[in-house]
PDB file of C-alpha atoms in Angstrom:
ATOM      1  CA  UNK A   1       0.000   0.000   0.000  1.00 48.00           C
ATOM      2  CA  UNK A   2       1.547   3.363  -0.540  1.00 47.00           C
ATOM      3  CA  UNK A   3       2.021   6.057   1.208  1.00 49.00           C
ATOM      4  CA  UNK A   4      -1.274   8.463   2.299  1.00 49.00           C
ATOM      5  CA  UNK A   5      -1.239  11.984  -0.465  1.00 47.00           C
ATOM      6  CA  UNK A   6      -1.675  14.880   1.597  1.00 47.00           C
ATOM      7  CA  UNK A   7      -5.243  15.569   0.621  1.00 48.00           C
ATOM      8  CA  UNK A   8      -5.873  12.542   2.603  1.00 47.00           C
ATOM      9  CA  UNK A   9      -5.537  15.138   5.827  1.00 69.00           C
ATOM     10  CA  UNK A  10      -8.999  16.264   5.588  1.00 80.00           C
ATOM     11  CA  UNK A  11     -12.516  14.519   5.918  1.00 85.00           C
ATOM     12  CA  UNK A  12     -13.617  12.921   2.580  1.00 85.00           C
ATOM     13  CA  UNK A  13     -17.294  15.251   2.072  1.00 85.00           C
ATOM     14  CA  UNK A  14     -20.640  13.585   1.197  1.00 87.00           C
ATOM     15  CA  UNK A  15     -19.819  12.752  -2.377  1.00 87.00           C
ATOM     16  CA  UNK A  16     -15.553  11.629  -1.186  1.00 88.00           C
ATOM     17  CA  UNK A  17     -14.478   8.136  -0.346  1.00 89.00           C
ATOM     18  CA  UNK A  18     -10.605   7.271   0.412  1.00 88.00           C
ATOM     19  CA  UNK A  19      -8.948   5.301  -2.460  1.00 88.00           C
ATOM     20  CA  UNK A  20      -8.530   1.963  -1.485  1.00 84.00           C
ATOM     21  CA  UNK A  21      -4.794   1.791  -2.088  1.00 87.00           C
ATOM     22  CA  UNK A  22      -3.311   5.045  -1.577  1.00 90.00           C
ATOM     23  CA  UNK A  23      -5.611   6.621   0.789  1.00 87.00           C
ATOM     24  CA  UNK A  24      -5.887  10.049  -1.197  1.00 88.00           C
ATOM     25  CA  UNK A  25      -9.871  11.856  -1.230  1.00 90.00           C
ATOM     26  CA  UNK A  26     -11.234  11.050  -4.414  1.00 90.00           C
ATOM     27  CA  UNK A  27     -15.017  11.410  -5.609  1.00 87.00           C
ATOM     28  CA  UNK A  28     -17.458   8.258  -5.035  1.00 85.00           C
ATOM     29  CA  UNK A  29     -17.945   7.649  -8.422  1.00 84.00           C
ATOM     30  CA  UNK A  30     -14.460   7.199  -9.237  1.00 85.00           C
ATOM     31  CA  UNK A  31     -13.361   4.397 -11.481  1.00 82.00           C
ATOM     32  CA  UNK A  32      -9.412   4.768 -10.801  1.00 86.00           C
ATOM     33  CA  UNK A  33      -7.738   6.688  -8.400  1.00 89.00           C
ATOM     34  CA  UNK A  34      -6.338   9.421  -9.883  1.00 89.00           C
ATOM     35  CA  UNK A  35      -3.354   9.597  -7.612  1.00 89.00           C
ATOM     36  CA  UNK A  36      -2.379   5.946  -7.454  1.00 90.00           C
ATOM     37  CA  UNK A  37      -4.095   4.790 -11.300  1.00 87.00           C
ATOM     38  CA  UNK A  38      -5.787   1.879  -9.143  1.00 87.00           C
ATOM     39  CA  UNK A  39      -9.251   0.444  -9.634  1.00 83.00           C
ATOM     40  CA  UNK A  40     -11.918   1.518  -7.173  1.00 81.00           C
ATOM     41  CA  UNK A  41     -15.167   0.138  -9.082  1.00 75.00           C
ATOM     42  CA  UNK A  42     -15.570  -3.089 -10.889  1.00 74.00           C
ATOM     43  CA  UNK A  43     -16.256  -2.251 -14.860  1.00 70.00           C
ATOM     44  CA  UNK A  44     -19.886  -1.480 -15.709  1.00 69.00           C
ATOM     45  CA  UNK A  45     -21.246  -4.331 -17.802  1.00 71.00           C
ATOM     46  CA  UNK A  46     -22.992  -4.372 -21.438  1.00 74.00           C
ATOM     47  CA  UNK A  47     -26.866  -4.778 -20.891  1.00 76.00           C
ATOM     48  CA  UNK A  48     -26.439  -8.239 -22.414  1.00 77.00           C
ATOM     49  CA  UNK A  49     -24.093  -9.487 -19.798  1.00 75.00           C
ATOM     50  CA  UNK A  50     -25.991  -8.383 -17.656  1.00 74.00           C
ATOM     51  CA  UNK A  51     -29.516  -9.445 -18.686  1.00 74.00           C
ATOM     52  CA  UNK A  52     -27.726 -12.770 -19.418  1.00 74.00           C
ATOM     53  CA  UNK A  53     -26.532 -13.032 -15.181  1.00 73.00           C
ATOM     54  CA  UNK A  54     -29.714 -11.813 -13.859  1.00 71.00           C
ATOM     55  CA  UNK A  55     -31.053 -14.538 -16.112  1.00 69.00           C
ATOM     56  CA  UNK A  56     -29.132 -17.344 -14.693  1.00 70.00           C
ATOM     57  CA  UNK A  57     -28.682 -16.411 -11.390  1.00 73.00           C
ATOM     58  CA  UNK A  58     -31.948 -17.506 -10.424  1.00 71.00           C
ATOM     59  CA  UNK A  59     -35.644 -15.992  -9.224  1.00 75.00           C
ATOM     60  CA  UNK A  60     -36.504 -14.546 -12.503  1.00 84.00           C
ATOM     61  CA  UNK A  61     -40.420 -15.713 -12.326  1.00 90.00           C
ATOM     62  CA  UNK A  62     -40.783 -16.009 -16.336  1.00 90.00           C
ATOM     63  CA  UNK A  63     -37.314 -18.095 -16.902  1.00 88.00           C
ATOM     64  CA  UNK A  64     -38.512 -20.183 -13.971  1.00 91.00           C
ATOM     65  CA  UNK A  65     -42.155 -20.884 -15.618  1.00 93.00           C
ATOM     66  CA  UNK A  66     -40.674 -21.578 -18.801  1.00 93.00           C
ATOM     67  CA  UNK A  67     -38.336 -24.585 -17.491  1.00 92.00           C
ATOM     68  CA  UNK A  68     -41.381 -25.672 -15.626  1.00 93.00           C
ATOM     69  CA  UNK A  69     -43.293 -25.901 -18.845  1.00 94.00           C
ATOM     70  CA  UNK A  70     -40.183 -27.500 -20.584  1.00 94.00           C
ATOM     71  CA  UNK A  71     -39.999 -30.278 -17.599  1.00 94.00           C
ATOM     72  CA  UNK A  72     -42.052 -30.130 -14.384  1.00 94.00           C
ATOM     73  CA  UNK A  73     -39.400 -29.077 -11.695  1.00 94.00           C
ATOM     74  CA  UNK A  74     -37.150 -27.381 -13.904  1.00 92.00           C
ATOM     75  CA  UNK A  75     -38.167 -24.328 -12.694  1.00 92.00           C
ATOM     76  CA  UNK A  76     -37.665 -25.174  -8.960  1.00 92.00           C
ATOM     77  CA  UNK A  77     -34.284 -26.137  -9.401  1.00 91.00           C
ATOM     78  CA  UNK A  78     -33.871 -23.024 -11.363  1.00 90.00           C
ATOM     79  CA  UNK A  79     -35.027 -21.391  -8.071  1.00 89.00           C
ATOM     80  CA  UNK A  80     -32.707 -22.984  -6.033  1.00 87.00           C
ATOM     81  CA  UNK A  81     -35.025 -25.471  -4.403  1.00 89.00           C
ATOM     82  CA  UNK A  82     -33.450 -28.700  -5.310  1.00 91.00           C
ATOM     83  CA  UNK A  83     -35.740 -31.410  -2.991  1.00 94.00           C
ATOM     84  CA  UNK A  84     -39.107 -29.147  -4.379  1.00 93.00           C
ATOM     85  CA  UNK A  85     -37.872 -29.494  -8.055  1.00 93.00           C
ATOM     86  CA  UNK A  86     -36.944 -33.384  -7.205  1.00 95.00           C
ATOM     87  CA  UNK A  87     -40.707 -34.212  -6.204  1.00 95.00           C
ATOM     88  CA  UNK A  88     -41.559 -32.700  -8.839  1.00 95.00           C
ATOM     89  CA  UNK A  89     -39.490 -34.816 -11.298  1.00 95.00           C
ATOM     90  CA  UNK A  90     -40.833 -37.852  -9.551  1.00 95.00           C
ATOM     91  CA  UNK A  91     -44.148 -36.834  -9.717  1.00 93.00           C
ATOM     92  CA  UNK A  92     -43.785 -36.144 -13.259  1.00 93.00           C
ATOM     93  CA  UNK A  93     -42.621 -39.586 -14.425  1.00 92.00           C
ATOM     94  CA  UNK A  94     -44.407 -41.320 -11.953  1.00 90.00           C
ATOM     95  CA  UNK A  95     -47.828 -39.497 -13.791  1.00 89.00           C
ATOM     96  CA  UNK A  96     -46.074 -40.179 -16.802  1.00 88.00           C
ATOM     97  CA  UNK A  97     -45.644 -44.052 -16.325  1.00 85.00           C
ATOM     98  CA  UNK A  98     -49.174 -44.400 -14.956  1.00 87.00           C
ATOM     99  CA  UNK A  99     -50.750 -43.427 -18.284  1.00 80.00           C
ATOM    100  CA  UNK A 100     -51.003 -47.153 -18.967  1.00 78.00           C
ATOM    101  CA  UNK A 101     -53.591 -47.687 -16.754  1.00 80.00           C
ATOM    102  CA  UNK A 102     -55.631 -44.097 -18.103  1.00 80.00           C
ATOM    103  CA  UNK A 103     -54.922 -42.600 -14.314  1.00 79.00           C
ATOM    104  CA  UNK A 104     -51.925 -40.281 -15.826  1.00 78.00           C
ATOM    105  CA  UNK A 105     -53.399 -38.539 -18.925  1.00 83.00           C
ATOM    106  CA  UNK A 106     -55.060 -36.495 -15.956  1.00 85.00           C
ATOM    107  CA  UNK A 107     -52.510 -36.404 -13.773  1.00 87.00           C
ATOM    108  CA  UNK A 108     -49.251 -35.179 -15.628  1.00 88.00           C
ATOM    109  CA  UNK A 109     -51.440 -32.171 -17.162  1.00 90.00           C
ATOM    110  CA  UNK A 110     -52.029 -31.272 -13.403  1.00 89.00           C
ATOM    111  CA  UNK A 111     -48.402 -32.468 -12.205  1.00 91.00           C
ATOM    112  CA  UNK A 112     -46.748 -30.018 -15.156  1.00 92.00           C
ATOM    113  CA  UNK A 113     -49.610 -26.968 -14.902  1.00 93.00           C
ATOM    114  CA  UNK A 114     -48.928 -26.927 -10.894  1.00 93.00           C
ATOM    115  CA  UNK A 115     -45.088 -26.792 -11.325  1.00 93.00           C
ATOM    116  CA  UNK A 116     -45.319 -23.967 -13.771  1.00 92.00           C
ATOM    117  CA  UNK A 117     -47.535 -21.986 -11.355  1.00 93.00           C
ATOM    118  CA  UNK A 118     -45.562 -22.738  -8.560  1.00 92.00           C
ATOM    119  CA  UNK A 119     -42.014 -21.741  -9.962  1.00 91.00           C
ATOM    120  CA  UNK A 120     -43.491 -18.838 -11.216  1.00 91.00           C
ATOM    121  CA  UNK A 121     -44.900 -17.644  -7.760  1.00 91.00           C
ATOM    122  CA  UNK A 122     -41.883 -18.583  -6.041  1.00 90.00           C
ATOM    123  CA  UNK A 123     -39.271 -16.991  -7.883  1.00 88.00           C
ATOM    124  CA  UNK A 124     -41.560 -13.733  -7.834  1.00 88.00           C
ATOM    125  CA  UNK A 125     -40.971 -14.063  -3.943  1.00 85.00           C
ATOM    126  CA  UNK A 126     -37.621 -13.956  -3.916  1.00 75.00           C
ATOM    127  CA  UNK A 127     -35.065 -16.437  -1.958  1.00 72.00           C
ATOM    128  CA  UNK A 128     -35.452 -14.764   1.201  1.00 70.00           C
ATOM    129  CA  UNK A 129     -39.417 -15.208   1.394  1.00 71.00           C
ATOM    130  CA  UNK A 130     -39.126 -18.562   0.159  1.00 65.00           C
ATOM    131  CA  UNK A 131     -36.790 -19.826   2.830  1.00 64.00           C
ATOM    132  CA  UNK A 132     -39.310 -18.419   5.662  1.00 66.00           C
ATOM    133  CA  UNK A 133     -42.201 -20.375   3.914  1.00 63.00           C
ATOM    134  CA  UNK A 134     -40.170 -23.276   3.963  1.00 60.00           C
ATOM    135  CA  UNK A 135     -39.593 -23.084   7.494  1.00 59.00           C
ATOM    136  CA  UNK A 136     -42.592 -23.223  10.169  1.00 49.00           C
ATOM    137  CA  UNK A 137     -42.934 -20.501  12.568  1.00 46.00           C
ATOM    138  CA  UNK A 138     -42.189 -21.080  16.030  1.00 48.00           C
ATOM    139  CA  UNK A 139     -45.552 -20.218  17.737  1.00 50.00           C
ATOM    140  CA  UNK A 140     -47.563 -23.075  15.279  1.00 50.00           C
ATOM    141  CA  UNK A 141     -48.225 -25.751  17.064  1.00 49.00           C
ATOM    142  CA  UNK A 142     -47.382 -29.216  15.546  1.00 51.00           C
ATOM    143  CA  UNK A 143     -49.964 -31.444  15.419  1.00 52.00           C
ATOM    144  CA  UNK A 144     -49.785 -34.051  18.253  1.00 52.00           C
ATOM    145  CA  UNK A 145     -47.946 -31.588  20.304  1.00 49.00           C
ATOM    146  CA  UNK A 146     -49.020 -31.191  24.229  1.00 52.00           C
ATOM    147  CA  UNK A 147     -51.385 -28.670  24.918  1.00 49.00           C
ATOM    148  CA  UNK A 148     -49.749 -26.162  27.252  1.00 51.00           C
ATOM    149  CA  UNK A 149     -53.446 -25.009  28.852  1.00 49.00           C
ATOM    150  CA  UNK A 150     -53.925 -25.680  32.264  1.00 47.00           C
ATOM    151  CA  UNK A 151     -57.315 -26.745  31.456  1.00 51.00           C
ATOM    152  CA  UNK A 152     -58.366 -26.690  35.657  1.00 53.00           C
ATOM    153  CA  UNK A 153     -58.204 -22.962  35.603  1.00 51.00           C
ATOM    154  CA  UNK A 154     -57.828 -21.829  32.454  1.00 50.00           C
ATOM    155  CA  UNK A 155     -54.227 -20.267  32.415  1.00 50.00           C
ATOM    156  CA  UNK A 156     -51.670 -20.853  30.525  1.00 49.00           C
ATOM    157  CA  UNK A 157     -48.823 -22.515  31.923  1.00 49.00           C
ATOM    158  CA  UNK A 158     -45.228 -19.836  31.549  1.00 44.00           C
TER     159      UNK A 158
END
C-alpha cells in the first residue's frame, strides 16, 4: 500500500471516499484513483451481460415458468429449491408411467400446470421469502404436540 497523499488530511465530504490503495480523497464515483491509477469500481457491464446473469442467477419468475413448462421441476431447481424441483421430477414420471392404466393422462397435465404456477410464484418471492415459507414458525403448534393449557383454571402454563 503506498504512502497516504496529503489531501488525505482532511474529511472525505458527502460525495468523497478514500482510495482503497493510496488513501488520497477522491469522488465516489471514481473508477481509478487518480493519484495511485488503481481500480476503485468493478467495470460497468454491457446490458447483455448483464440481462444474461440476472437470467441465470436464479428468481426470474418467467425463466422459472418456462423450465417448468419445458420439464415439471425445472423451474424449482432453477429457483434454487433442489428437494421441491426433485418431487416434482418424480411426480412427473411417476404421472407419466401411470398413463397405462388411463390414471396419468389427468394427472401429468395437473403435475406439469402446478409446477409452472408454482415456480413462477416462487421466484416472484424472492429467496429470502421462500426460505421463511419453507420453514414453520415457532408459535404453530405441531400437530400431536401437548397442549400447554392448564385446562383446571384456564391459564396458561409460563
Amino acid at each position: 500500500m503506498s504512502e497516504p497523499s496529503a489531501s488525505s488530511d482532511r474529511e472525505p465530504g458527502p460525495d468523497e471516499v478514500y482510495c482503497r490503495n493510496c488513501g488520497s480523497i477522491i469522488s465516489e464515483r471514481a473508477e481509478i484513483c487518480p493519484e495511485c491509477g488503481v481500480r476503485q469500481q468493478p467495470p460497468p457491464q454491457s446490458p447483455i451481460e448483464s440481462t444474461v446473469d440476472s437470467a441465470l442467477e436464479g428468481g426470474n419468475p418467467v425463466v422459472a415458468a418456462i423450465l417448468s413448462a419445458l420439464f415439471p421441476g425445472l423451474g424449482q431447481i432453477y429457483n434454487r429449491e433442489l428437494m421441491r424441483g426433485i418431487a416434482f421430477i418424480v411426480g412427473a414420471l411417476l404421472a407419466m408411467g401411470s398413463t397405462m392404466i388411463l390414471v396419468g393422462f389427468l394427472l401429468y397435465p395437473a403435475i406439469w400446470v402446478y409446477s409452472i404456477y408454482d415456480a413462477y410464484t416462487r421466484a416472484e418471492r424472492g429467496p429470502d421469502q421462500r426460505r421463511t415459507d419453507d420453514v414453520a414458525a415457532p408459535d404453530r403448534q405441531r400437530p400431536g404436540a401437548r397442549d400447554e393449557r392448564d385446562t383446571t383454571s384456564g391459564d396458561w402454563d409460563e
